[in-house]
Amino acid sequence: MQQPDDAAQTKELEFVTLVAGGQNFCIEITQIREIRRWSPVTILPHSPDYVLGVINLRGAVIPIIDLAAKLGFPRIDPTERHVIIIAAIEDCTIGLLVESVSEILGVKSDMVRETPKGTDDATTRAILGIIAMGDDMTKVINLATLLPNNDPVAA
């Protein structure tokens, strides 16, 4: 029996790389709607510490989340140098405050390594895989696990 061609099973993936909490992460480009500079938000009372507030984006109210704080790193003190990534997750649209956006990274699907097992904390579940290129390790964010459907933040 002939084995399927491995090259035919690998597909090209594109990610937007970013820095949050001083760490390299990436998000699949198909989940990103736009990238904007930081602008002040409207603060919501009694919201979790990682929720910065909401913005009005062309008539839609979008929650803005500090991605570093959500991942367990120190909060970002936003300035005009910081960036908001508007992402769509299933039927939710959210904004992610990050320190910077770096580049579009194109890789073959077999280059995305499985997240090491051994811990079962929220950060490990939030990482779909790791892309190792030279000395750099870029973690692929699983946006769906960061914002579960029952999370009141997910609009």
Tab-separated table of C-alpha atoms in Angstrom:
chain	number	residue	atom	x	y	z
A	1	MET	CA	0.000	0.000	0.000
A	2	GLN	CA	1.338	3.379	-0.931
A	3	GLN	CA	1.678	5.983	1.832
A	4	PRO	CA	0.170	9.422	1.192
A	5	ASP	CA	2.648	12.064	0.246
A	6	ASP	CA	3.602	14.013	3.392
A	7	ALA	CA	4.212	17.142	1.341
A	8	ALA	CA	0.608	17.061	0.136
A	9	GLN	CA	-0.666	16.903	3.742
A	10	THR	CA	1.297	19.908	4.977
A	11	LYS	CA	-0.303	23.230	4.281
A	12	GLU	CA	0.930	26.763	4.386
A	13	LEU	CA	-0.099	28.787	7.430
A	14	GLU	CA	0.308	32.490	8.029
A	15	PHE	CA	0.594	34.070	11.464
A	16	VAL	CA	0.946	37.630	12.725
A	17	THR	CA	3.741	37.710	15.295
A	18	LEU	CA	3.451	39.925	18.350
A	19	VAL	CA	5.040	40.656	21.702
A	20	ALA	CA	3.016	40.513	24.939
A	21	GLY	CA	4.573	40.328	28.369
A	22	GLY	CA	8.007	40.449	26.720
A	23	GLN	CA	7.317	37.098	25.026
A	24	ASN	CA	6.875	36.191	21.354
A	25	PHE	CA	3.427	34.981	20.353
A	26	CYS	CA	1.511	34.685	17.120
A	27	ILE	CA	-2.097	34.535	15.992
A	28	GLU	CA	-3.311	32.901	12.812
A	29	ILE	CA	-3.846	35.678	10.298
A	30	THR	CA	-7.370	34.504	9.443
A	31	GLN	CA	-8.491	35.451	12.984
A	32	ILE	CA	-7.299	39.065	12.711
A	33	ARG	CA	-9.608	41.782	11.365
A	34	GLU	CA	-7.355	44.804	11.804
A	35	ILE	CA	-4.450	46.251	13.758
A	36	ARG	CA	-4.780	49.688	15.349
A	37	ARG	CA	-2.717	52.020	17.489
A	38	TRP	CA	-3.715	52.335	21.133
A	39	SER	CA	-6.522	54.755	21.873
A	40	PRO	CA	-8.212	55.400	25.222
A	41	VAL	CA	-10.983	53.013	26.260
A	42	THR	CA	-14.168	53.390	28.251
A	43	ILE	CA	-13.617	51.589	31.542
A	44	LEU	CA	-16.259	49.104	32.681
A	45	PRO	CA	-16.950	48.787	36.422
A	46	HIS	CA	-16.339	45.417	38.099
A	47	SER	CA	-14.577	43.979	35.067
A	48	PRO	CA	-11.678	41.506	35.484
A	49	ASP	CA	-8.220	43.087	35.787
A	50	TYR	CA	-7.236	42.001	32.258
A	51	VAL	CA	-10.210	43.845	30.711
A	52	LEU	CA	-9.174	47.412	30.002
A	53	GLY	CA	-12.586	48.578	28.821
A	54	VAL	CA	-14.427	48.963	25.539
A	55	ILE	CA	-14.043	50.985	22.357
A	56	ASN	CA	-16.521	52.017	19.702
A	57	LEU	CA	-15.289	50.578	16.428
A	58	ARG	CA	-17.490	51.800	13.597
A	59	GLY	CA	-20.629	51.386	15.696
A	60	ALA	CA	-19.654	48.103	17.372
A	61	VAL	CA	-18.691	48.028	21.056
A	62	ILE	CA	-15.521	45.926	21.324
A	63	PRO	CA	-13.988	44.768	24.647
A	64	ILE	CA	-10.243	45.429	24.923
A	65	ILE	CA	-8.160	42.846	26.771
A	66	ASP	CA	-4.607	43.211	28.017
A	67	LEU	CA	-3.189	40.015	26.490
A	68	ALA	CA	-0.140	40.016	28.780
A	69	ALA	CA	-2.315	40.209	31.914
A	70	LYS	CA	-4.663	37.544	30.557
A	71	LEU	CA	-1.675	35.235	30.055
A	72	GLY	CA	-0.392	35.853	33.590
A	73	PHE	CA	2.321	38.414	32.830
A	74	PRO	CA	2.469	41.930	34.326
A	75	ARG	CA	-0.099	44.360	32.911
A	76	ILE	CA	0.844	46.615	30.032
A	77	ASP	CA	0.729	50.336	30.793
A	78	PRO	CA	-0.671	51.425	27.416
A	79	THR	CA	0.879	54.300	25.490
A	80	GLU	CA	0.621	55.485	21.887
A	81	ARG	CA	3.386	52.988	20.999
A	82	HIS	CA	1.191	50.006	21.896
A	83	VAL	CA	-1.096	48.203	19.472
A	84	ILE	CA	-4.601	46.773	19.581
A	85	ILE	CA	-5.256	43.689	17.486
A	86	ILE	CA	-8.919	43.329	16.566
A	87	ALA	CA	-9.595	39.603	16.343
A	88	ALA	CA	-12.652	37.517	15.583
A	89	ILE	CA	-13.223	34.326	17.535
A	90	GLU	CA	-16.203	32.348	16.354
A	91	ASP	CA	-18.969	34.971	16.592
A	92	CYS	CA	-17.102	37.269	19.019
A	93	THR	CA	-14.934	40.255	18.190
A	94	ILE	CA	-12.376	41.445	20.722
A	95	GLY	CA	-9.397	43.766	20.922
A	96	LEU	CA	-6.077	42.550	22.293
A	97	LEU	CA	-3.626	45.104	23.686
A	98	VAL	CA	-0.071	43.995	22.888
A	99	GLU	CA	3.342	45.632	23.127
A	100	SER	CA	4.061	45.376	19.400
A	101	VAL	CA	3.281	43.537	16.198
A	102	SER	CA	6.346	42.290	14.364
A	103	GLU	CA	5.739	40.513	11.059
A	104	ILE	CA	3.714	38.054	9.073
A	105	LEU	CA	5.228	34.613	9.487
A	106	GLY	CA	4.556	31.995	6.828
A	107	VAL	CA	5.282	28.407	7.844
A	108	LYS	CA	4.309	24.907	6.834
A	109	SER	CA	1.855	23.228	9.213
A	110	ASP	CA	4.413	20.586	10.184
A	111	MET	CA	6.645	23.341	11.619
A	112	VAL	CA	4.108	24.001	14.398
A	113	ARG	CA	5.233	21.737	17.225
A	114	GLU	CA	2.909	20.377	19.867
A	115	THR	CA	2.787	22.265	23.161
A	116	PRO	CA	4.780	20.320	25.761
A	117	LYS	CA	2.558	18.308	28.093
A	118	GLY	CA	3.043	18.124	31.810
A	119	THR	CA	1.177	21.120	33.102
A	120	ASP	CA	-2.496	21.849	32.826
A	121	ASP	CA	-2.631	25.523	33.645
A	122	ALA	CA	-4.496	28.169	31.699
A	123	THR	CA	-1.398	29.368	29.854
A	124	THR	CA	-0.572	25.911	28.559
A	125	ARG	CA	-4.135	25.451	27.331
A	126	ALA	CA	-3.948	28.846	25.661
A	127	ILE	CA	-1.048	27.750	23.451
A	128	LEU	CA	-1.906	25.700	20.347
A	129	GLY	CA	1.708	24.986	19.521
A	130	ILE	CA	5.214	26.339	19.250
A	131	ILE	CA	7.110	27.428	16.164
A	132	ALA	CA	10.853	27.061	16.674
A	133	MET	CA	12.966	29.049	14.220
A	134	GLY	CA	16.623	29.263	15.173
A	135	ASP	CA	16.823	30.471	18.762
A	136	ASP	CA	13.309	31.972	18.651
A	137	MET	CA	10.320	30.132	20.075
A	138	THR	CA	7.035	31.681	18.994
A	139	LYS	CA	3.915	30.443	20.760
A	140	VAL	CA	0.673	30.092	18.780
A	141	ILE	CA	-2.193	31.571	20.801
A	142	ASN	CA	-5.462	29.664	20.996
A	143	LEU	CA	-7.849	32.603	21.207
A	144	ALA	CA	-10.864	30.379	21.759
A	145	THR	CA	-9.486	29.067	25.066
A	146	LEU	CA	-8.551	32.548	26.238
A	147	LEU	CA	-12.136	33.653	25.870
A	148	PRO	CA	-14.523	30.812	26.590
A	149	ASN	CA	-18.094	31.226	25.439
A	150	ASN	CA	-19.342	31.659	28.976
A	151	ASP	CA	-16.850	34.455	29.659
A	152	PRO	CA	-18.871	37.628	30.192
A	153	VAL	CA	-16.032	39.569	28.509
A	154	ALA	CA	-16.579	37.876	25.161
A	155	ALA	CA	-19.049	40.110	23.432
